[in-house]
mmCIF file of C-alpha atoms in Angstrom:
data_model
loop_
_atom_site.group_PDB
_atom_site.id
_atom_site.type_symbol
_atom_site.label_atom_id
_atom_site.label_comp_id
_atom_site.label_asym_id
_atom_site.label_seq_id
_atom_site.Cartn_x
_atom_site.Cartn_y
_atom_site.Cartn_z
ATOM 1 C CA MET A 1 -45.090 -22.443 -2.825
ATOM 2 C CA LYS A 2 -43.185 -24.972 -4.628
ATOM 3 C CA ILE A 3 -39.444 -23.054 -4.938
ATOM 4 C CA LEU A 4 -36.402 -24.347 -7.642
ATOM 5 C CA LEU A 5 -32.834 -23.500 -6.716
ATOM 6 C CA VAL A 6 -30.843 -22.735 -9.061
ATOM 7 C CA GLY A 7 -27.278 -22.791 -8.392
ATOM 8 C CA GLU A 8 -25.185 -22.541 -4.948
ATOM 9 C CA TYR A 9 -21.615 -20.530 -4.787
ATOM 10 C CA SER A 10 -21.534 -18.848 -0.995
ATOM 11 C CA ARG A 11 -24.220 -20.889 0.803
ATOM 12 C CA LEU A 12 -26.472 -17.945 0.350
ATOM 13 C CA HIS A 13 -29.221 -20.103 -1.464
ATOM 14 C CA ASN A 14 -28.645 -22.783 1.135
ATOM 15 C CA SER A 15 -29.773 -20.180 3.828
ATOM 16 C CA LEU A 16 -32.889 -18.856 1.310
ATOM 17 C CA LYS A 17 -33.943 -22.726 1.581
ATOM 18 C CA GLU A 18 -33.734 -22.519 4.827
ATOM 19 C CA GLY A 19 -35.494 -19.587 5.478
ATOM 20 C CA LEU A 20 -38.658 -20.758 2.828
ATOM 21 C CA GLN A 21 -39.294 -24.282 4.671
ATOM 22 C CA SER A 22 -39.045 -21.721 7.848
ATOM 23 C CA LEU A 23 -42.458 -20.623 6.081
ATOM 24 C CA GLY A 24 -44.219 -23.680 4.419
ATOM 25 C CA HIS A 25 -43.058 -23.700 1.537
ATOM 26 C CA ASP A 26 -41.255 -27.019 -0.758
ATOM 27 C CA VAL A 27 -37.673 -25.854 -2.044
ATOM 28 C CA LEU A 28 -35.524 -28.101 -4.181
ATOM 29 C CA LEU A 29 -31.757 -26.792 -4.649
ATOM 30 C CA LEU A 30 -30.269 -27.618 -7.293
ATOM 31 C CA GLY A 31 -26.111 -27.158 -7.495
ATOM 32 C CA GLN A 32 -22.067 -27.476 -8.473
ATOM 33 C CA LYS A 33 -21.134 -27.533 -4.582
ATOM 34 C CA ASP A 34 -18.712 -24.673 -5.963
ATOM 35 C CA GLY A 35 -15.275 -26.803 -6.615
ATOM 36 C CA PHE A 36 -13.012 -26.988 -2.680
ATOM 37 C CA LYS A 37 -15.792 -25.508 -1.127
ATOM 38 C CA ASN A 38 -18.427 -27.801 -1.322
ATOM 39 C CA PHE A 39 -21.655 -26.324 -0.792
ATOM 40 C CA ASP A 40 -24.426 -28.220 0.030
ATOM 41 C CA VAL A 41 -26.773 -29.079 -2.524
ATOM 42 C CA ASP A 42 -29.674 -31.571 -2.779
ATOM 43 C CA ILE A 43 -29.593 -31.979 -6.385
ATOM 44 C CA PHE A 44 -25.722 -32.481 -8.381
ATOM 45 C CA ILE A 45 -25.711 -30.606 -11.459
ATOM 46 C CA GLY A 46 -21.437 -30.378 -11.917
ATOM 47 C CA ALA A 47 -19.063 -32.316 -14.186
ATOM 48 C CA ARG A 48 -18.434 -35.437 -12.477
ATOM 49 C CA PHE A 49 -16.965 -37.289 -15.177
ATOM 50 C CA PHE A 50 -14.209 -34.934 -16.324
ATOM 51 C CA ASN A 51 -13.712 -32.426 -13.780
ATOM 52 C CA SER A 52 -12.565 -36.058 -11.930
ATOM 53 C CA ARG A 53 -8.802 -35.643 -10.582
ATOM 54 C CA LEU A 54 -7.415 -38.130 -13.533
ATOM 55 C CA ILE A 55 -9.213 -36.972 -16.616
ATOM 56 C CA PHE A 56 -9.306 -33.371 -15.435
ATOM 57 C CA PRO A 57 -5.818 -32.927 -17.162
ATOM 58 C CA PHE A 58 -6.833 -33.968 -19.989
ATOM 59 C CA THR A 59 -9.768 -32.379 -19.991
ATOM 60 C CA LYS A 60 -7.918 -28.638 -19.477
ATOM 61 C CA LEU A 61 -5.860 -30.390 -22.814
ATOM 62 C CA ILE A 62 -8.001 -30.401 -25.230
ATOM 63 C CA ASN A 63 -9.563 -27.150 -23.662
ATOM 64 C CA LYS A 64 -6.417 -25.657 -24.546
ATOM 65 C CA ILE A 65 -5.698 -27.152 -28.223
ATOM 66 C CA PHE A 66 -8.919 -27.088 -29.402
ATOM 67 C CA ASN A 67 -11.009 -24.902 -27.271
ATOM 68 C CA ILE A 68 -13.686 -27.604 -26.308
ATOM 69 C CA ASN A 69 -15.122 -27.038 -22.866
ATOM 70 C CA LEU A 70 -16.178 -30.854 -21.978
ATOM 71 C CA ILE A 71 -16.963 -30.286 -18.925
ATOM 72 C CA GLY A 72 -19.998 -27.507 -19.835
ATOM 73 C CA TRP A 73 -20.431 -30.041 -22.694
ATOM 74 C CA GLU A 74 -20.956 -32.244 -19.337
ATOM 75 C CA ASN A 75 -22.429 -29.783 -17.600
ATOM 76 C CA THR A 76 -25.500 -29.341 -19.998
ATOM 77 C CA TYR A 77 -26.189 -33.595 -20.826
ATOM 78 C CA ARG A 78 -26.773 -33.284 -17.182
ATOM 79 C CA PHE A 79 -28.822 -31.047 -16.043
ATOM 80 C CA LYS A 80 -30.720 -31.787 -19.269
ATOM 81 C CA LYS A 81 -31.693 -35.285 -17.949
ATOM 82 C CA LEU A 82 -33.547 -33.910 -14.819
ATOM 83 C CA PHE A 83 -35.795 -32.182 -17.160
ATOM 84 C CA PRO A 84 -38.338 -34.256 -16.231
ATOM 85 C CA ILE A 85 -38.349 -32.994 -12.141
ATOM 86 C CA LEU A 86 -38.065 -29.912 -13.013
ATOM 87 C CA LYS A 87 -41.215 -28.319 -14.478
ATOM 88 C CA GLY A 88 -44.686 -27.319 -12.078
ATOM 89 C CA PHE A 89 -43.231 -25.195 -9.639
ATOM 90 C CA ASP A 90 -43.980 -21.592 -9.048
ATOM 91 C CA ILE A 91 -40.934 -20.155 -8.353
ATOM 92 C CA VAL A 92 -37.082 -20.859 -10.561
ATOM 93 C CA GLN A 93 -34.772 -19.036 -8.877
ATOM 94 C CA LEU A 94 -31.238 -18.510 -11.133
ATOM 95 C CA TYR A 95 -27.854 -17.784 -8.626
ATOM 96 C CA ASN A 96 -26.122 -16.504 -12.484
ATOM 97 C CA GLU A 97 -26.388 -15.475 -15.439
ATOM 98 C CA SER A 98 -24.678 -19.074 -16.898
ATOM 99 C CA ILE A 99 -26.236 -21.830 -15.470
ATOM 100 C CA VAL A 100 -24.111 -24.781 -16.665
ATOM 101 C CA LYS A 101 -20.823 -22.688 -18.358
ATOM 102 C CA HIS A 102 -21.799 -23.356 -22.017
ATOM 103 C CA THR A 103 -22.079 -21.866 -24.932
ATOM 104 C CA THR A 104 -24.946 -19.101 -25.320
ATOM 105 C CA LYS A 105 -26.751 -21.418 -27.542
ATOM 106 C CA HIS A 106 -27.413 -23.599 -25.004
ATOM 107 C CA GLU A 107 -27.519 -21.633 -22.051
ATOM 108 C CA ILE A 108 -30.655 -20.102 -23.453
ATOM 109 C CA GLU A 109 -31.969 -24.015 -24.314
ATOM 110 C CA ILE A 110 -31.756 -24.141 -20.855
ATOM 111 C CA VAL A 111 -33.314 -21.419 -19.303
ATOM 112 C CA SER A 112 -36.172 -21.488 -21.879
ATOM 113 C CA SER A 113 -36.653 -24.766 -20.845
ATOM 114 C CA LEU A 114 -36.967 -24.147 -17.441
ATOM 115 C CA ILE A 115 -39.519 -21.254 -18.622
ATOM 116 C CA ASN A 116 -41.990 -22.988 -20.630
ATOM 117 C CA SER A 117 -42.220 -25.312 -17.304
ATOM 118 C CA ASN A 118 -43.085 -23.126 -14.490
ATOM 119 C CA LYS A 119 -44.557 -20.048 -13.416
ATOM 120 C CA ASN A 120 -42.179 -18.136 -13.029
ATOM 121 C CA VAL A 121 -38.683 -17.728 -13.577
ATOM 122 C CA TYR A 122 -35.557 -14.938 -11.941
ATOM 123 C CA LEU A 123 -32.809 -14.350 -11.603
ATOM 124 C CA LEU A 124 -30.063 -13.623 -8.840
ATOM 125 C CA SER A 125 -27.367 -11.119 -9.339
ATOM 126 C CA CYS A 126 -24.884 -12.225 -6.684
ATOM 127 C CA GLY A 127 -21.219 -12.355 -8.337
ATOM 128 C CA ILE A 128 -20.119 -12.066 -11.138
ATOM 129 C CA ASP A 129 -22.169 -11.402 -14.778
ATOM 130 C CA HIS A 130 -22.365 -9.538 -17.851
ATOM 131 C CA THR A 131 -24.082 -6.066 -15.677
ATOM 132 C CA SER A 132 -21.741 -5.588 -12.842
ATOM 133 C CA ILE A 133 -18.722 -6.016 -14.868
ATOM 134 C CA LYS A 134 -19.763 -4.041 -17.515
ATOM 135 C CA TYR A 135 -20.639 -1.089 -14.426
ATOM 136 C CA ALA A 136 -17.055 -1.700 -12.776
ATOM 137 C CA TYR A 137 -15.719 -1.872 -16.711
ATOM 138 C CA ASP A 138 -16.980 1.633 -16.953
ATOM 139 C CA LYS A 139 -15.549 3.242 -14.185
ATOM 140 C CA LYS A 140 -18.391 3.777 -12.015
ATOM 141 C CA PHE A 141 -17.168 2.373 -9.255
ATOM 142 C CA LYS A 142 -14.066 4.531 -7.604
ATOM 143 C CA TYR A 143 -12.427 0.767 -6.918
ATOM 144 C CA SER A 144 -14.111 -3.383 -8.316
ATOM 145 C CA ILE A 145 -12.498 -6.129 -8.513
ATOM 146 C CA LEU A 146 -11.382 -4.779 -12.516
ATOM 147 C CA THR A 147 -9.077 -2.571 -10.186
ATOM 148 C CA PRO A 148 -6.192 -4.487 -10.315
ATOM 149 C CA PHE A 149 -6.438 -5.674 -13.343
ATOM 150 C CA PHE A 150 -6.724 -1.553 -14.703
ATOM 151 C CA GLU A 151 -3.318 -0.876 -12.449
ATOM 152 C CA ASN A 152 -1.233 -4.078 -14.216
ATOM 153 C CA LYS A 153 -2.652 -5.093 -18.082
ATOM 154 C CA ASN A 154 -0.062 -7.546 -16.845
ATOM 155 C CA LEU A 155 -2.951 -9.946 -14.730
ATOM 156 C CA LYS A 156 -5.048 -9.851 -18.532
ATOM 157 C CA ASN A 157 -4.489 -13.890 -18.161
ATOM 158 C CA ASP A 158 -5.734 -14.016 -14.303
ATOM 159 C CA TYR A 159 -8.526 -11.309 -15.984
ATOM 160 C CA GLU A 160 -9.507 -13.812 -18.999
ATOM 161 C CA ASN A 161 -12.715 -15.127 -17.074
ATOM 162 C CA LEU A 162 -14.440 -12.091 -16.336
ATOM 163 C CA LEU A 163 -13.530 -10.221 -19.370
ATOM 164 C CA LYS A 164 -15.656 -12.289 -21.468
ATOM 165 C CA LYS A 165 -18.260 -11.632 -19.736
ATOM 166 C CA LEU A 166 -18.251 -8.375 -22.088
ATOM 167 C CA ASP A 167 -18.471 -10.988 -25.290
ATOM 168 C CA THR A 168 -20.592 -10.579 -27.306
ATOM 169 C CA PRO A 169 -21.701 -13.999 -25.971
ATOM 170 C CA ALA A 170 -22.502 -12.496 -22.288
ATOM 171 C CA LEU A 171 -24.089 -10.424 -23.907
ATOM 172 C CA GLU A 172 -26.637 -12.318 -26.189
ATOM 173 C CA LEU A 173 -27.174 -14.239 -23.002
ATOM 174 C CA HIS A 174 -27.258 -11.036 -20.676
ATOM 175 C CA ASN A 175 -30.290 -9.437 -23.262
ATOM 176 C CA TYR A 176 -32.551 -12.675 -23.917
ATOM 177 C CA LEU A 177 -32.637 -13.195 -19.556
ATOM 178 C CA PHE A 178 -33.123 -9.698 -19.121
ATOM 179 C CA ASN A 179 -36.425 -9.922 -22.151
ATOM 180 C CA HIS A 180 -37.788 -12.966 -21.237
ATOM 181 C CA LEU A 181 -37.698 -13.643 -16.602
ATOM 182 C CA ASN A 182 -39.921 -12.646 -14.649
ATOM 183 C CA GLY A 183 -37.514 -10.384 -12.872
ATOM 184 C CA VAL A 184 -33.606 -10.043 -11.887
ATOM 185 C CA ILE A 185 -32.912 -9.031 -8.374
ATOM 186 C CA ALA A 186 -29.708 -8.281 -6.495
ATOM 187 C CA SER A 187 -28.073 -9.032 -3.257
ATOM 188 C CA ASP A 188 -26.241 -6.490 -1.890
ATOM 189 C CA LEU A 189 -24.949 -2.751 -3.623
ATOM 190 C CA ASP A 190 -22.265 -4.161 -5.210
ATOM 191 C CA TYR A 191 -24.941 -5.921 -7.631
ATOM 192 C CA HIS A 192 -27.851 -3.084 -6.896
ATOM 193 C CA LEU A 193 -25.542 -0.225 -8.077
ATOM 194 C CA PRO A 194 -25.254 -1.905 -11.961
ATOM 195 C CA LEU A 195 -29.248 -3.000 -11.810
ATOM 196 C CA LEU A 196 -30.189 0.388 -11.862
ATOM 197 C CA GLU A 197 -30.515 2.341 -15.089
ATOM 198 C CA PHE A 198 -32.656 -1.473 -15.443
ATOM 199 C CA LYS A 199 -36.818 -2.422 -16.400
ATOM 200 C CA ALA A 200 -35.902 -5.962 -15.360
ATOM 201 C CA TYR A 201 -34.714 -5.228 -12.201
ATOM 202 C CA LEU A 202 -37.257 -4.825 -8.998
ATOM 203 C CA GLY A 203 -34.595 -4.865 -6.026
ATOM 204 C CA MET A 204 -32.090 -5.690 -3.402
ATOM 205 C CA VAL A 205 -32.983 -8.654 -0.830
ATOM 206 C CA PRO A 206 -29.851 -8.892 1.094
ATOM 207 C CA ASN A 207 -28.437 -11.969 1.594
ATOM 208 C CA PRO A 208 -30.098 -14.218 3.762
ATOM 209 C CA ILE A 209 -27.696 -15.430 7.460
ATOM 210 C CA ASN A 210 -29.122 -18.496 9.495
ATOM 211 C CA ILE A 211 -28.517 -17.008 13.142
ATOM 212 C CA ASP A 212 -30.477 -19.999 14.371
ATOM 213 C CA LYS A 213 -26.848 -21.989 13.325
ATOM 214 C CA ILE A 214 -25.140 -19.557 14.063
ATOM 215 C CA LYS A 215 -24.227 -18.410 17.104
ATOM 216 C CA PHE A 216 -22.506 -15.941 18.480
ATOM 217 C CA ILE A 217 -19.598 -16.207 19.876
ATOM 218 C CA ALA A 218 -18.419 -12.854 22.283
ATOM 219 C CA PRO A 219 -15.065 -12.057 21.891
ATOM 220 C CA ILE A 220 -12.892 -12.802 25.149
ATOM 221 C CA LEU A 221 -9.239 -11.412 25.229
ATOM 222 C CA ASN A 222 -6.458 -12.073 27.667
ATOM 223 C CA GLU A 223 -2.863 -12.567 25.605
ATOM 224 C CA LYS A 224 -3.080 -12.205 22.059
ATOM 225 C CA VAL A 225 -5.734 -10.396 19.234
ATOM 226 C CA ILE A 226 -5.756 -13.473 16.434
ATOM 227 C CA ILE A 227 -6.347 -11.888 12.771
ATOM 228 C CA PHE A 228 -7.525 -14.783 10.136
ATOM 229 C CA HIS A 229 -7.398 -14.536 7.019
ATOM 230 C CA GLY A 230 -8.286 -17.122 5.166
ATOM 231 C CA VAL A 231 -7.074 -17.184 0.604
ATOM 232 C CA ASN A 232 -9.188 -18.324 -1.497
ATOM 233 C CA THR A 233 -6.068 -18.515 -4.699
ATOM 234 C CA SER A 234 -8.265 -18.345 -7.056
ATOM 235 C CA ASN A 235 -9.956 -14.451 -6.894
ATOM 236 C CA ALA A 236 -6.576 -13.885 -4.462
ATOM 237 C CA ILE A 237 -5.955 -10.561 -6.419
ATOM 238 C CA ARG A 238 -9.539 -9.318 -7.565
ATOM 239 C CA LYS A 239 -10.385 -9.623 -3.348
ATOM 240 C CA GLY A 240 -7.383 -7.550 -2.726
ATOM 241 C CA ALA A 241 -5.770 -10.273 -0.579
ATOM 242 C CA SER A 242 -2.057 -8.904 -1.031
ATOM 243 C CA PHE A 243 -2.879 -5.528 0.438
ATOM 244 C CA PHE A 244 -4.029 -7.839 3.323
ATOM 245 C CA ASP A 245 -0.546 -9.469 3.452
ATOM 246 C CA ASP A 246 1.454 -6.839 3.347
ATOM 247 C CA ALA A 247 -0.735 -5.532 6.367
ATOM 248 C CA LEU A 248 -0.621 -7.816 8.691
ATOM 249 C CA LYS A 249 3.366 -8.551 7.813
ATOM 250 C CA ILE A 250 4.218 -4.748 9.267
ATOM 251 C CA ILE A 251 2.035 -6.239 12.517
ATOM 252 C CA ALA A 252 3.001 -9.066 13.125
ATOM 253 C CA LYS A 253 6.618 -7.492 13.481
ATOM 254 C CA LYS A 254 4.843 -4.314 15.476
ATOM 255 C CA TYR A 255 3.153 -5.869 17.365
ATOM 256 C CA GLN A 256 4.497 -9.788 18.367
ATOM 257 C CA GLU A 257 3.443 -10.644 21.656
ATOM 258 C CA CYS A 258 -0.116 -9.355 21.377
ATOM 259 C CA VAL A 259 -1.380 -10.720 18.408
ATOM 260 C CA HIS A 260 -1.640 -14.130 16.485
ATOM 261 C CA ILE A 261 -2.278 -14.770 13.349
ATOM 262 C CA LEU A 262 -3.678 -16.958 11.073
ATOM 263 C CA ARG A 263 -3.941 -17.352 7.865
ATOM 264 C CA VAL A 264 -4.340 -19.993 5.453
ATOM 265 C CA GLU A 265 -5.901 -21.177 1.990
ATOM 266 C CA ASN A 266 -8.280 -22.749 -0.373
ATOM 267 C CA LEU A 267 -10.455 -24.322 3.166
ATOM 268 C CA PRO A 268 -13.408 -26.311 2.674
ATOM 269 C CA TYR A 269 -16.529 -24.261 3.495
ATOM 270 C CA GLU A 270 -16.962 -26.558 6.503
ATOM 271 C CA ASP A 271 -13.743 -25.903 8.287
ATOM 272 C CA TYR A 272 -13.299 -21.929 6.539
ATOM 273 C CA ILE A 273 -15.598 -21.817 8.992
ATOM 274 C CA SER A 274 -15.250 -23.259 12.309
ATOM 275 C CA TYR A 275 -11.165 -22.643 11.328
ATOM 276 C CA TYR A 276 -11.993 -18.878 12.570
ATOM 277 C CA ASP A 277 -14.114 -19.547 15.278
ATOM 278 C CA SER A 278 -11.528 -18.997 17.626
ATOM 279 C CA CYS A 279 -9.994 -14.900 15.637
ATOM 280 C CA HIS A 280 -11.601 -11.910 16.752
ATOM 281 C CA ILE A 281 -10.765 -10.216 13.871
ATOM 282 C CA LEU A 282 -11.695 -11.295 9.888
ATOM 283 C CA LEU A 283 -10.164 -10.107 6.837
ATOM 284 C CA ASP A 284 -12.408 -10.326 3.748
ATOM 285 C CA GLN A 285 -11.844 -8.255 0.885
ATOM 286 C CA VAL A 286 -10.823 -4.871 -0.351
ATOM 287 C CA TYR A 287 -12.374 -4.155 -3.382
ATOM 288 C CA SER A 288 -16.117 -3.956 -2.169
ATOM 289 C CA TYR A 289 -18.524 -1.830 -0.839
ATOM 290 C CA ASP A 290 -20.434 -3.690 0.466
ATOM 291 C CA GLN A 291 -20.414 -7.969 2.156
ATOM 292 C CA GLY A 292 -20.193 -11.288 0.688
ATOM 293 C CA TYR A 293 -21.401 -14.256 2.467
ATOM 294 C CA ASN A 294 -18.465 -14.891 3.826
ATOM 295 C CA ALA A 295 -18.740 -11.718 6.130
ATOM 296 C CA LEU A 296 -21.835 -12.171 7.209
ATOM 297 C CA GLU A 297 -21.653 -15.064 8.772
ATOM 298 C CA ALA A 298 -18.062 -13.708 11.174
ATOM 299 C CA MET A 299 -20.466 -10.813 10.727
ATOM 300 C CA ALA A 300 -23.307 -12.550 12.928
ATOM 301 C CA LYS A 301 -20.618 -15.300 15.064
ATOM 302 C CA GLY A 302 -20.031 -11.496 16.360
ATOM 303 C CA LYS A 303 -15.895 -10.949 14.304
ATOM 304 C CA VAL A 304 -14.478 -7.642 13.714
ATOM 305 C CA VAL A 305 -14.812 -7.826 9.565
ATOM 306 C CA PHE A 306 -12.895 -6.016 7.365
ATOM 307 C CA THR A 307 -14.812 -6.049 3.904
ATOM 308 C CA GLY A 308 -16.841 -3.493 2.177
ATOM 309 C CA ALA A 309 -18.683 -1.084 4.061
ATOM 310 C CA GLU A 310 -18.466 1.965 1.937
ATOM 311 C CA LYS A 311 -20.704 5.208 2.699
ATOM 312 C CA GLU A 312 -23.561 4.048 0.371
ATOM 313 C CA TRP A 313 -23.844 0.866 2.191
ATOM 314 C CA LEU A 314 -23.748 3.156 5.543
ATOM 315 C CA ASP A 315 -26.117 5.415 3.778
ATOM 316 C CA TYR A 316 -28.464 2.778 2.604
ATOM 317 C CA PHE A 317 -28.656 0.294 6.241
ATOM 318 C CA ASN A 318 -28.712 4.233 8.181
ATOM 319 C CA LEU A 319 -25.422 3.524 9.873
ATOM 320 C CA GLU A 320 -21.825 5.274 11.199
ATOM 321 C CA GLU A 321 -18.724 4.456 9.475
ATOM 322 C CA ASP A 322 -16.842 1.623 12.401
ATOM 323 C CA THR A 323 -19.399 0.266 14.679
ATOM 324 C CA VAL A 324 -20.702 -2.201 12.346
ATOM 325 C CA ALA A 325 -17.699 -3.240 9.886
ATOM 326 C CA ILE A 326 -14.482 -1.468 9.114
ATOM 327 C CA ASN A 327 -14.423 -0.822 6.099
ATOM 328 C CA ALA A 328 -11.302 -2.397 3.952
ATOM 329 C CA LEU A 329 -9.952 -0.723 1.253
ATOM 330 C CA PRO A 330 -6.870 -1.202 -0.896
ATOM 331 C CA ASP A 331 -4.209 0.632 1.048
ATOM 332 C CA VAL A 332 -1.790 -1.180 3.384
ATOM 333 C CA ASP A 333 -0.957 2.061 5.621
ATOM 334 C CA TYR A 334 -4.677 2.463 6.494
ATOM 335 C CA LEU A 335 -5.362 -0.748 6.769
ATOM 336 C CA VAL A 336 -2.906 -0.957 9.487
ATOM 337 C CA SER A 337 -3.410 1.845 10.891
ATOM 338 C CA LYS A 338 -7.233 0.692 11.634
ATOM 339 C CA LEU A 339 -5.184 -2.089 13.009
ATOM 340 C CA SER A 340 -3.601 -0.642 14.790
ATOM 341 C CA TRP A 341 -6.521 0.809 16.119
ATOM 342 C CA LEU A 342 -7.971 -2.136 17.228
ATOM 343 C CA ILE A 343 -5.344 -4.247 19.070
ATOM 344 C CA GLU A 344 -4.251 -0.215 20.162
ATOM 345 C CA THR A 345 -7.727 -0.250 21.939
ATOM 346 C CA PRO A 346 -10.040 -3.923 22.408
ATOM 347 C CA GLU A 347 -12.673 -2.595 24.099
ATOM 348 C CA LYS A 348 -14.117 -1.671 20.027
ATOM 349 C CA ILE A 349 -13.442 -5.133 19.238
ATOM 350 C CA ILE A 350 -15.946 -6.117 21.846
ATOM 351 C CA GLU A 351 -18.477 -3.061 20.918
ATOM 352 C CA ILE A 352 -17.958 -3.434 16.991
ATOM 353 C CA ALA A 353 -18.739 -6.820 17.765
ATOM 354 C CA HIS A 354 -21.380 -7.228 19.077
ATOM 355 C CA ASN A 355 -22.767 -4.908 17.071
ATOM 356 C CA ALA A 356 -21.828 -7.286 14.322
ATOM 357 C CA ARG A 357 -24.224 -9.513 15.557
ATOM 358 C CA GLN A 358 -27.434 -6.738 16.313
ATOM 359 C CA PHE A 359 -27.031 -5.893 12.463
ATOM 360 C CA ILE A 360 -27.132 -9.044 10.962
ATOM 361 C CA GLU A 361 -30.378 -9.686 12.870
ATOM 362 C CA ALA A 362 -31.867 -6.834 12.279
ATOM 363 C CA GLU A 363 -30.829 -6.663 8.661
ATOM 364 C CA HIS A 364 -30.604 -10.375 7.051
ATOM 365 C CA ASN A 365 -32.738 -12.725 8.847
ATOM 366 C CA TYR A 366 -33.086 -15.897 7.102
ATOM 367 C CA ILE A 367 -36.464 -15.927 7.120
ATOM 368 C CA GLU A 368 -36.820 -12.952 7.126
ATOM 369 C CA ILE A 369 -35.837 -12.037 4.278
ATOM 370 C CA ALA A 370 -36.857 -15.284 2.548
ATOM 371 C CA GLN A 371 -40.515 -13.414 3.376
ATOM 372 C CA LYS A 372 -39.055 -10.463 1.058
ATOM 373 C CA TYR A 373 -37.734 -12.745 -1.296
ATOM 374 C CA ILE A 374 -41.608 -14.754 -2.139
ATOM 375 C CA ASP A 375 -42.999 -9.865 -1.655
ATOM 376 C CA THR A 376 -40.305 -9.382 -4.383
ATOM 377 C CA TRP A 377 -41.564 -12.751 -6.605
ATOM 378 C CA GLN A 378 -45.493 -11.799 -6.344
ATOM 379 C CA LYS A 379 -44.722 -8.200 -8.241
ATOM 380 C CA LYS A 380 -46.377 -8.235 -10.695
ATOM 381 C CA ASP A 381 -45.459 -9.148 -13.221
ATOM 382 C CA ILE A 382 -42.650 -6.791 -15.906
ATOM 383 C CA LYS A 383 -42.185 -8.268 -18.300
#
């Protein structure tokens, strides 16, 4: 099949592309590289001029004073220039409800063109969109990325872009997609649960991880347990980074002779994944039910990851608590307790590391997951 993947924010589509190619399919990946993360794409579809270092301050000023989204305009212009080559695909998969980060009118125009020029178009729910934010806003999760906002309304500015997903334009775009696409797929439980009530929902397909590229690093425990905390400052609040930071201050003092802490900020993807190679424990996020992409790749390497590992996830994959990953909660004392347990019983680090790799191989093998996508795409048209 000829397949077009649109969007890349975590390397999910890159791994899916590699799996699909292994199965003999022809795949083209368009994306914006997600800023400093700099993910690989076949064709870059993001703004270059208005997002350049010299022009960007002017871009922000125009947006603030006149409410004109110059980046959105450039994104739209560049995407439309590609229309002649974005035709005749058997499958098109969109990574996000908003492709060019522009007005609903322009988003719908682009999606409409993709629908009219290709056989089947699907949406992958794997990040911030209307459905997941509405579910979180209605407090249907016991905690979510909106929890800090609920607890402190002074964070409104930090949550402005997320809360816009509840506004009428975002709802209009959401409704158009769910009524006109061939279906919607979720990448993990944080997006699966909000979609269960929708007719357009085709089910969850777990994140694909390229286990051939990511090698297992058997943990070696000599003098110190190494703990890694990589922070993306743009989403640190909704990842719960402060809980990890506070817990690490206590751990550093309590175990100063036997623990080494690595904390970094805003590293490009390639630097980030190589930087944590030496660690035994990786701190990911506290407000999720399931693992995001960074957590899964770390688990594939054999790291003990503090991340989403809620009961719903344990039940879905038929797992026991603390065997594959550590469920991170927004509770400093809890985090300190779990970290202390691992530091004081290092054999558990070795055990969980091996279990984590086995879990990724069993449930997230990129070639097997690619086949699951194909099977899902080939389900009966639901429109």
